[in-house]
Short mmCIF file of C-alpha atoms in Angstrom, two decimals:
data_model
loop_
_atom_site.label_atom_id
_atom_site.label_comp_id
_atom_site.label_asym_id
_atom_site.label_seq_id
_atom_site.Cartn_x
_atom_site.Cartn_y
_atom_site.Cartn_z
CA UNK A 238 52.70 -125.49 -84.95
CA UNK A 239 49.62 -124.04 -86.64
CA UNK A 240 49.53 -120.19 -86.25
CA UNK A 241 46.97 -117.92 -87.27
CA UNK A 242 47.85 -113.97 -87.60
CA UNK A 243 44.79 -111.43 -87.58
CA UNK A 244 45.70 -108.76 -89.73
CA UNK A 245 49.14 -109.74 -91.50
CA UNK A 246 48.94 -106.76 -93.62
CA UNK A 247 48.34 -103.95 -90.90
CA UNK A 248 49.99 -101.85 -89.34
CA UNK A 249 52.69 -102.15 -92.58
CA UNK A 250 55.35 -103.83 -91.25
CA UNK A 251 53.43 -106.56 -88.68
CA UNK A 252 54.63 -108.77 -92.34
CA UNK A 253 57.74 -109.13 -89.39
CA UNK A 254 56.09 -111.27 -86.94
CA UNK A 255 54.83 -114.00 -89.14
CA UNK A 256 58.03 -113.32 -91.44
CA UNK A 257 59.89 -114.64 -88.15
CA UNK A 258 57.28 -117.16 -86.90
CA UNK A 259 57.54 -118.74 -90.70
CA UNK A 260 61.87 -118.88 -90.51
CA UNK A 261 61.42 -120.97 -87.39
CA UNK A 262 58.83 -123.26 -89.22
CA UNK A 263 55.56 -122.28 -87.86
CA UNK A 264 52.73 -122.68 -90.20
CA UNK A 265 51.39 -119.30 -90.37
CA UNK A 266 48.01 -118.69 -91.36
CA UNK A 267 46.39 -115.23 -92.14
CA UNK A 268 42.99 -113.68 -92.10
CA UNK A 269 42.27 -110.17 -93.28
CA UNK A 270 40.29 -107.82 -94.86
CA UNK A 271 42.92 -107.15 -97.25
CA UNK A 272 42.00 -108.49 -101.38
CA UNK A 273 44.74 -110.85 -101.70
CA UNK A 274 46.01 -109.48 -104.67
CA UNK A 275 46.79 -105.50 -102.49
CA UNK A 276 49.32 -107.78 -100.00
CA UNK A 277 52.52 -106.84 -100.58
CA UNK A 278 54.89 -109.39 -101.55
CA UNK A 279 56.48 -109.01 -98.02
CA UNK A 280 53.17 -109.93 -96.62
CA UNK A 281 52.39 -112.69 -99.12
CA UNK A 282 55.68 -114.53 -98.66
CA UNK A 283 55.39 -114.52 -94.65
CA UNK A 284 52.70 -116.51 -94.89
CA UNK A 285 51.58 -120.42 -95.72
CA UNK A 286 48.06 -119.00 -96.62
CA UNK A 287 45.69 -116.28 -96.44
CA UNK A 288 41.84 -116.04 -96.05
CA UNK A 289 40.56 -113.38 -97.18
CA UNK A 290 37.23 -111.97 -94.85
CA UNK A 291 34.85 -108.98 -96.27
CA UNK A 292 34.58 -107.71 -92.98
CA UNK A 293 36.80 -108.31 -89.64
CA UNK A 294 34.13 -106.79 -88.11
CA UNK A 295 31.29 -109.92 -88.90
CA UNK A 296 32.48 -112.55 -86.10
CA UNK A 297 30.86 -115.15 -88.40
CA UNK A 298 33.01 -114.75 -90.67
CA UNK A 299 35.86 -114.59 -88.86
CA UNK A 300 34.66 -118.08 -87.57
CA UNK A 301 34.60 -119.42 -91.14
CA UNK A 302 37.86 -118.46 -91.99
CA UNK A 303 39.32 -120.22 -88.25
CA UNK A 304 37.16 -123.08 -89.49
CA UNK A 305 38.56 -123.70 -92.68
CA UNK A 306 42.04 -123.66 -91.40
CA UNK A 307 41.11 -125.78 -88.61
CA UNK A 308 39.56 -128.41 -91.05
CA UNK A 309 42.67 -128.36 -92.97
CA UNK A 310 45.28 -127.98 -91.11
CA UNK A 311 44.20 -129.53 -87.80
CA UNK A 312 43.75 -127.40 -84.00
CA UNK A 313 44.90 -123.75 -84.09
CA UNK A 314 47.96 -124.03 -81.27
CA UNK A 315 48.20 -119.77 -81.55
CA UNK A 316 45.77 -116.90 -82.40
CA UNK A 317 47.39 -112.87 -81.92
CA UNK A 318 47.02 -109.85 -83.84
CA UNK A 319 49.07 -107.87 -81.41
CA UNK A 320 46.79 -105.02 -82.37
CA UNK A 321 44.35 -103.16 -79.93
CA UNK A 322 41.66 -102.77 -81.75
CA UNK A 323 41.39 -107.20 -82.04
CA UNK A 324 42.24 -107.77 -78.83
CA UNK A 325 38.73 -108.75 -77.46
CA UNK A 326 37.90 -110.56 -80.63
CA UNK A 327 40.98 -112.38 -80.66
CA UNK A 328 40.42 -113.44 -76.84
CA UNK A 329 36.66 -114.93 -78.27
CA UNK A 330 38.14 -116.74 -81.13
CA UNK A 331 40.74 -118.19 -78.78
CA UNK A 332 38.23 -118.98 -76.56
CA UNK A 333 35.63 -120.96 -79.23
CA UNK A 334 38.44 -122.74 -81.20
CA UNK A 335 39.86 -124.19 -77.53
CA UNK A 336 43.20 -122.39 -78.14
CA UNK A 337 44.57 -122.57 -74.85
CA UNK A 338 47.29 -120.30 -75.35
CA UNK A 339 47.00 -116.45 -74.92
CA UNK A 340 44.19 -113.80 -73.07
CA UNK A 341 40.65 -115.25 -72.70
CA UNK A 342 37.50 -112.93 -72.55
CA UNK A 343 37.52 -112.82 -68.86
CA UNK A 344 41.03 -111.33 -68.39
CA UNK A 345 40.05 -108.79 -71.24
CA UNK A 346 38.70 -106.36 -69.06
CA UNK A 347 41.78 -105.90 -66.83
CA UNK A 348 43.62 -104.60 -69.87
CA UNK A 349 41.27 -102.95 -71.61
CA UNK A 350 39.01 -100.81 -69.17
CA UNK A 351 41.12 -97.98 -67.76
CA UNK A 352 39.23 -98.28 -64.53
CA UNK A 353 39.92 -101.73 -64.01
CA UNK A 354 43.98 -101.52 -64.45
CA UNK A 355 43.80 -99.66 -61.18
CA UNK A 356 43.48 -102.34 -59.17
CA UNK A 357 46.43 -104.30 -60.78
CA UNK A 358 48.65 -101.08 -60.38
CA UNK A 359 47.83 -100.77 -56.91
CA UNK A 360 48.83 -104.42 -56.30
CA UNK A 361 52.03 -104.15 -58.09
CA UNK A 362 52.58 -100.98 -55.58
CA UNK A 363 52.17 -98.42 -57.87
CA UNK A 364 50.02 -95.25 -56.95
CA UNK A 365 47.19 -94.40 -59.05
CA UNK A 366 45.14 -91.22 -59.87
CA UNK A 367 41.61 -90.94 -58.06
CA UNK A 368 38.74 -91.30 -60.83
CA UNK A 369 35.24 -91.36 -61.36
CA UNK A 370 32.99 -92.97 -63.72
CA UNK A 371 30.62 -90.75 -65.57
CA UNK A 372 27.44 -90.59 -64.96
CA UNK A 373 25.27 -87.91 -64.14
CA UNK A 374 26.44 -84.44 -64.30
CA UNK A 375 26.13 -83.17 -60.41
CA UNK A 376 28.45 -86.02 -59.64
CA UNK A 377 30.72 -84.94 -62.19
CA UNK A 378 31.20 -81.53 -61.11
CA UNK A 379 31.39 -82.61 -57.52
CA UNK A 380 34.49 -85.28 -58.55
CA UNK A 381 35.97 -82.02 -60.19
CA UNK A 382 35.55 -80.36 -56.95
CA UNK A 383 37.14 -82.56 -54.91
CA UNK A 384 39.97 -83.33 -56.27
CA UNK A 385 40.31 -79.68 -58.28
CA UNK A 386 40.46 -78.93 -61.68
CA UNK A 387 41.63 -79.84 -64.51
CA UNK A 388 40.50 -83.28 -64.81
CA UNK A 389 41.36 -85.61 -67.27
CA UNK A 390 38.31 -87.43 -69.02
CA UNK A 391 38.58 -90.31 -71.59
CA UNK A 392 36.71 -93.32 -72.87
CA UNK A 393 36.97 -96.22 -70.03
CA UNK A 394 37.64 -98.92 -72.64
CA UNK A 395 39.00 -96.29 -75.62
CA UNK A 396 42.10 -96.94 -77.51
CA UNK A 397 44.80 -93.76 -78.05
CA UNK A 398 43.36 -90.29 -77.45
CA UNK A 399 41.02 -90.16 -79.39
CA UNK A 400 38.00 -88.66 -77.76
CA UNK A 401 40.24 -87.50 -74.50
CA UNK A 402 39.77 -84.09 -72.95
CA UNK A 403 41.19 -82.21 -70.28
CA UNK A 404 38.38 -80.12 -68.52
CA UNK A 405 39.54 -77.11 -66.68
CA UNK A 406 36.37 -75.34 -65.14
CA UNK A 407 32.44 -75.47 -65.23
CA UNK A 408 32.10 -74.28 -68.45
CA UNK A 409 34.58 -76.62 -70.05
CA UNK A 410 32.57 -79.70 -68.05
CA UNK A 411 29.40 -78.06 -69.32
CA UNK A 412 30.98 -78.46 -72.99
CA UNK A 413 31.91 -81.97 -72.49
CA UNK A 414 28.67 -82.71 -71.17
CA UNK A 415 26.92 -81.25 -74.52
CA UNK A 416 29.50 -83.43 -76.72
CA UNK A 417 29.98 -86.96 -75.35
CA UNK A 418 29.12 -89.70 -77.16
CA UNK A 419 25.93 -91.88 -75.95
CA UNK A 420 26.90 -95.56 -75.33
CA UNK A 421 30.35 -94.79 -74.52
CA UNK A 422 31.26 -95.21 -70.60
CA UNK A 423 33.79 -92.01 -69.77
CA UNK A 424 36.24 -92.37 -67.16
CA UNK A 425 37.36 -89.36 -64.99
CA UNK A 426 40.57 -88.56 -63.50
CA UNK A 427 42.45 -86.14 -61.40
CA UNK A 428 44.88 -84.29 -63.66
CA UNK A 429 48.42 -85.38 -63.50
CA UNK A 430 51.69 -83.00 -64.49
CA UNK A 431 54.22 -85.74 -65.09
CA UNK A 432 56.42 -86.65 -68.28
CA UNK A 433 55.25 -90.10 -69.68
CA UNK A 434 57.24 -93.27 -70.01
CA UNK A 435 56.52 -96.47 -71.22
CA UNK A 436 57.89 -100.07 -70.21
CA UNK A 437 57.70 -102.04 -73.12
CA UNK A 438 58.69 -105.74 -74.15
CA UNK A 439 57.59 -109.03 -74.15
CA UNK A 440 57.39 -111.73 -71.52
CA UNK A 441 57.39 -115.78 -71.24
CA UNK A 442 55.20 -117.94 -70.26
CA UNK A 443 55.91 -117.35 -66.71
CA UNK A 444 55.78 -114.28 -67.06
CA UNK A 445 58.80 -113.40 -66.69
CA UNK A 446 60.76 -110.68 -69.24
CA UNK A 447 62.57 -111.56 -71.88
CA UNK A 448 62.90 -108.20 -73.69
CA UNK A 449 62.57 -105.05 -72.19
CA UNK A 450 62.84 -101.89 -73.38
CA UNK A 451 61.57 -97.80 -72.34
CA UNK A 452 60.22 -94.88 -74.86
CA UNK A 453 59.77 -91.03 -73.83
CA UNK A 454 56.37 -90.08 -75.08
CA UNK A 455 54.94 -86.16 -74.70
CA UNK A 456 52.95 -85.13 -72.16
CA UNK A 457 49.37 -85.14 -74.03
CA UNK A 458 48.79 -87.00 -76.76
CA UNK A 459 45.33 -85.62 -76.61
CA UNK A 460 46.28 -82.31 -77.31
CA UNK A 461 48.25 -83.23 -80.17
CA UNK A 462 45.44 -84.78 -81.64
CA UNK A 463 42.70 -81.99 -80.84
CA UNK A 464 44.96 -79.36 -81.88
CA UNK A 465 46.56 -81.01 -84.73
CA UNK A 466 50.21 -80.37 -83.11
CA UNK A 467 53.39 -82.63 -83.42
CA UNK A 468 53.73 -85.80 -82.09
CA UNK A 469 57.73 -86.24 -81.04
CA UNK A 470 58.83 -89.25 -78.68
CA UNK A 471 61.66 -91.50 -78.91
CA UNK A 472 63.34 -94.98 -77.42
CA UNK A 473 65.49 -94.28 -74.85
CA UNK A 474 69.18 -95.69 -74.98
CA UNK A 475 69.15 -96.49 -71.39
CA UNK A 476 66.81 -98.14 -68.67
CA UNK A 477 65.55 -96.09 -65.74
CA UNK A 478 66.04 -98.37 -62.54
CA UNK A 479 62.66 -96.91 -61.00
CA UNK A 480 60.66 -97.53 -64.22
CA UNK A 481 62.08 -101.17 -64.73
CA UNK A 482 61.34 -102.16 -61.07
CA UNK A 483 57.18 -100.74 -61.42
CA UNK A 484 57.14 -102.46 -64.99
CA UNK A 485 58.29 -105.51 -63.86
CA UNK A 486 56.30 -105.72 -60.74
CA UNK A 487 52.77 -104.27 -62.74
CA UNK A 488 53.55 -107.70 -65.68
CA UNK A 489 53.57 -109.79 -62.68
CA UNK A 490 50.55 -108.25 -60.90
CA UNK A 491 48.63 -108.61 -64.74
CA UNK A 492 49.71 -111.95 -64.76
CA UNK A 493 50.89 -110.85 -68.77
CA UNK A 494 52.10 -113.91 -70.21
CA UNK A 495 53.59 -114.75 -73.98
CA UNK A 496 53.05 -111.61 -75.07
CA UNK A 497 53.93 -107.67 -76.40
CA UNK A 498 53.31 -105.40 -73.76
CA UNK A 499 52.80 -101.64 -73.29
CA UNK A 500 53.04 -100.43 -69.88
CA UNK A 501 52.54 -96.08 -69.55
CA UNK A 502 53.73 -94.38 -66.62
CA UNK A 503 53.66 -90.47 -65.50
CA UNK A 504 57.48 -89.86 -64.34
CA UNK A 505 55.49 -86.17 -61.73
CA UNK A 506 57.07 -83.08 -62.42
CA UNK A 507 55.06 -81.41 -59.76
CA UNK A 508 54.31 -83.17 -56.19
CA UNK A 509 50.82 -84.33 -55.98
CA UNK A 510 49.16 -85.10 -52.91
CA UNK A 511 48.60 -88.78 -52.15
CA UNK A 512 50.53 -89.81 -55.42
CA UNK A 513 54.24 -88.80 -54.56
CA UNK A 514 57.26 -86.19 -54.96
CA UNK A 515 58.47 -84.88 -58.36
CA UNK A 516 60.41 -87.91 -59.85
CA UNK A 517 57.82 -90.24 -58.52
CA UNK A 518 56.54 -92.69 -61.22
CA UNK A 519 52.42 -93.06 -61.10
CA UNK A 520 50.13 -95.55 -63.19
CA UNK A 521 48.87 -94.35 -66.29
CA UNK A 522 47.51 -97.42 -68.24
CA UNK A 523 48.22 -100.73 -69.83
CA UNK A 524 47.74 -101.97 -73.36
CA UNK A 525 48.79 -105.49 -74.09
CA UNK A 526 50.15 -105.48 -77.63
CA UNK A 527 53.51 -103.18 -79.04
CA UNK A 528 53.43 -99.71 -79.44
CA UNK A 529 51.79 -98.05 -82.16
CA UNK A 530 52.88 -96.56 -85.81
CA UNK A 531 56.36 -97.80 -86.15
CA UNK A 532 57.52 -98.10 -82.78
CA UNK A 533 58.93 -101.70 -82.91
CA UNK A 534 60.87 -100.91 -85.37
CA UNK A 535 62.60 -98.04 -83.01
CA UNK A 536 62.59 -100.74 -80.59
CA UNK A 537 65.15 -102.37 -83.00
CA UNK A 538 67.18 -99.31 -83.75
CA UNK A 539 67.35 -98.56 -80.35
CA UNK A 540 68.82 -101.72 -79.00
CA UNK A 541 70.45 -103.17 -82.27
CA UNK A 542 68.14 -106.01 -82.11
CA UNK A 543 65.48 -107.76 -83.77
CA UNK A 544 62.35 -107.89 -81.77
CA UNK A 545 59.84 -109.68 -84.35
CA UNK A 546 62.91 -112.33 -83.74
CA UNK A 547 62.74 -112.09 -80.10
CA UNK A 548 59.05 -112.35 -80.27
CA UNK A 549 58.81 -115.26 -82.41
CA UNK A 550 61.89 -116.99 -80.58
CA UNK A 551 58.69 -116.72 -77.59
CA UNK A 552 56.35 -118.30 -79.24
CA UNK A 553 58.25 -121.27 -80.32
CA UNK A 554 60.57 -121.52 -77.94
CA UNK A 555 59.66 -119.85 -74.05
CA UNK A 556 62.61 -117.84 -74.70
CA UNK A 557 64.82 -115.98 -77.38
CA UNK A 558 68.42 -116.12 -78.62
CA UNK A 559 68.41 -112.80 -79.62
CA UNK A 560 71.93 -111.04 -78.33
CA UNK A 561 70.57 -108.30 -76.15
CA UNK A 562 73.77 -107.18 -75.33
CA UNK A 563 74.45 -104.66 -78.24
CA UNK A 564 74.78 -100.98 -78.64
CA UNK A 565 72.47 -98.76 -77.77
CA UNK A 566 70.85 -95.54 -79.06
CA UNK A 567 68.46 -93.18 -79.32
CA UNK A 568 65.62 -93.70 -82.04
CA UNK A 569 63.57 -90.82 -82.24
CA UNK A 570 60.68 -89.88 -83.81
CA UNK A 571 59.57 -86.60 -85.34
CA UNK A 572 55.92 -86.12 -87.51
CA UNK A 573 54.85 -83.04 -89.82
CA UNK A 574 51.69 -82.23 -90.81
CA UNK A 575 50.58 -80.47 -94.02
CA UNK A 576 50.31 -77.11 -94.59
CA UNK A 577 52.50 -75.98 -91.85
CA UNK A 578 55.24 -73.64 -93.16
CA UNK A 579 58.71 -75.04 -91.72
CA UNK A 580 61.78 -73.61 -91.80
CA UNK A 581 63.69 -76.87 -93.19
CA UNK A 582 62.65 -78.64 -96.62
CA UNK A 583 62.99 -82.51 -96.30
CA UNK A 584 65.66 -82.01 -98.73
CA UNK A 585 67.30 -80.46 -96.05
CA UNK A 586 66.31 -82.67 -93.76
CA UNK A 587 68.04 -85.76 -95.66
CA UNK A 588 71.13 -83.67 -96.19
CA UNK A 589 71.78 -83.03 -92.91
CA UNK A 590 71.01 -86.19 -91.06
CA UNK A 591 72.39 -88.51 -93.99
CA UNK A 592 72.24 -92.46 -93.00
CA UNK A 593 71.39 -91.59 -89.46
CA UNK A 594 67.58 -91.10 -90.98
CA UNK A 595 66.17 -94.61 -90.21
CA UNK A 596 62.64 -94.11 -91.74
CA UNK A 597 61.80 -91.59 -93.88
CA UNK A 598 57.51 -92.66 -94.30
CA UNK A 599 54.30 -90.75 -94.85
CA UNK A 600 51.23 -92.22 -92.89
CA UNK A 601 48.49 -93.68 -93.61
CA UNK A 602 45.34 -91.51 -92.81
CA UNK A 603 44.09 -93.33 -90.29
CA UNK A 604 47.39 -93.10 -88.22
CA UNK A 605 47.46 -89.50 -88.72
CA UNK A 606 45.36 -87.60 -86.05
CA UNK A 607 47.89 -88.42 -83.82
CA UNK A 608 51.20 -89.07 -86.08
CA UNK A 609 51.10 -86.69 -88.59
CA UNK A 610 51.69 -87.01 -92.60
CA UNK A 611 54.91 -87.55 -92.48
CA UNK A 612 57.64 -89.10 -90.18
CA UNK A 613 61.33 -89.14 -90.36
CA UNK A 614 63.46 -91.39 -87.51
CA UNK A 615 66.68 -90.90 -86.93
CA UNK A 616 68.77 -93.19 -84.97
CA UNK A 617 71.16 -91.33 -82.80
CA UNK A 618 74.09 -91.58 -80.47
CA UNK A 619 73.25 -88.54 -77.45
CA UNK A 620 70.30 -86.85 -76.21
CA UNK A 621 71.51 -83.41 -77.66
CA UNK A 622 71.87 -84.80 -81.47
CA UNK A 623 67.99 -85.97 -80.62
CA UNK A 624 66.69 -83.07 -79.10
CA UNK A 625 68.52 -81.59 -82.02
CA UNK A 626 66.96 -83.74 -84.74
CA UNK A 627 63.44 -83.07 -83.61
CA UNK A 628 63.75 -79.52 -83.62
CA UNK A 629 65.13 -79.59 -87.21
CA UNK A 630 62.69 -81.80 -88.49
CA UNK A 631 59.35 -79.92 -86.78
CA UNK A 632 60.58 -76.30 -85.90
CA UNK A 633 58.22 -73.66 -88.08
CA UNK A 634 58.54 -69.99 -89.07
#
């Protein structure tokens, strides 16, 4: 099996998945931006061979490099980057080098444009927000209107939060008006109170789960990025019965097959009209790839598993032999940012949680609008040692 990997070398530890896909014999093949010589040796080692590309970004190129492997290795059989951002590119190099596994440009836009998970939700049976698409500003004021503000505006076919804004009255509309980007098609929502969950795992080639697992995740991202707060979340050592009915039932509706997924979820804290009664789980949105920043990793810690295992076990196998009957925990996460004067050193910090600290990492700069500088995860046996652990790694004089 000829596999090709966009983007061995990022996020940091992705080295897993071809690491995995390589131990079962693949032939994994990598393309990246990346000078050879910066890999580390984790990332060299997972793989058979690289090609090294100036610029993801220049599709030709990318179409050399599938070339070249093509020519000497014979037909691609795989193509994933399990990243985002490479999602649509990966679905058009799929689609020219007649891979015939994974997404294709014309299911793209069900995953990608906020506006068009809706309908997917809905047919899965879970209620979603009312929205608008922005367009000119009378309409946007009389959306606001009607549905009462806040409202909740975002890039249609954005990734994370960047660029996401919750507009409480005219003159905050007026703002948003004066500050959007040209080019970039905004979707607005009616604002929902609700605590957000995630379904997250991977699924066969029917479709059907073969890893399944559920993170906590604050309320607004957004506002952790615009106001340069802390991002805290963590994997949950348990399954909510609601939230693994909807996330099974929305992977079926998406028709997700082979493949990380990302399902969010608002668990309301307040009743909403039309949507349901506090408790009530709501669609947020879908991303089909893992988590971001180290989150599969917590995956791991979380369920005392292996999931770049269970993943590759998919890929070569349509199923895994991963034991996912093991302890679980709770692996949470807690980020700092500079300058902020808290009340525990990470001297402290270390002291005090000992070998329970799981990763102890700063972040790369382009992680950190929403992350932070650093992170510490702990991986912990109650919800009071983790509500604990997050106040003693982020509380502040």
């Amino acid at each position: 099996m000829n596999f090709v990997f966009i983007s061995p070398g990022f996020p940091a530890s992705y080295w897993n998945f071809c690491d995995r896909l390589k131990q079962r014999g693949v032939n994994v093949l990598g393309i990246g931006d990346t000078p050879y010589d910066e890999l580390s040796e984790n990332v060299k080692a997972s793989l058979n061979e690289y090609y090294r590309v100036s610029s993801m970004e220049d599709y030709d190129q990318m179409v050399r490099a599938m070339g070249y492997f093509t020519h000497k290795y014979g037909k691609i059989d795989w193509l994933e980057s399990n990243n985002e951002y490479w999602l649509e590119q990966d679905a058009k190099l799929r689609e020219d080098f007649n891979i015939t596994t994974g997404m294709k440009p014309a299911q793209i836009a069900n995953v990608r444009r906020k506006s068009s998970m809706k309908a997917f939700y809905e047919k899965a049976g879970v209620p979603v927000a009312r929205y608008h698409m922005v367009d000119r500003y009378e309409d946007a004021i009389a959306f606001a209107e009607s549905v009462g503000y806040p409202v909740f505006v975002k890039p249609d076919g954005g990734m994370g939060a960047e660029d996401s804004y919750k507009i409480k009255d005219v003159e905050a509309m007026n703002w948003f008006f004066s500050v959007k980007q040209p080019g970039v098609e905004y979707i607005m929502e009616e604002f929902i109170t609700g605590d957000i969950w995630s379904y997250d795992g991977i699924s066969d080639s029917n479709g059907d789960i073969i890893f399944e697992t559920c993170v906590s995740w604050p309320r607004s991202v957004a506002d952790i990025v615009n106001n340069k707060g802390h991002l805290a979340y963590y994997t949950a050592n348990m399954m909510p019965e609601d939230l693994a009915e909807k996330g099974r039932a929305t992977i079926k509706s998406f028709g997700v097959k082979s493949r990380f997924f990302h399902l969010e979820f608002f668990r309301l804290v307040e009743a909403k009209e039309g949507l349901g009664e506090v408790g009530d789980i709501v669609a947020l949105e879908v991303n089909m790839r893992p988590a971001g920043g180290w989150t599969p990793d917590m995956y791991n810690y979380a369920n005392s598993v292996d999931v770049y295992s269970i993943w590759a076990d998919m890929v070569v196998y349509d199923k895994t032999y991963v034991d996912l009957t093991q302890q679980k925990y709770f692996a949470a996460y807690a980020g700092r940012r500079y300058g902020k004067p808290y009340i525990h050193t990470p001297e402290e910090i270390r002291e005090r949680w000992g070998s329970k600290i799981v990763l102890d990492e700063e972040i790369p700069e382009m992680l950190s609008g929403a992350m932070g500088n650093h992170m510490w995860t702990a991986k912990l046996d109650t919800e009071e040692e983790k509500n604990e652990f997050i106040a003693f790694v982020q509380d502040t004089f």
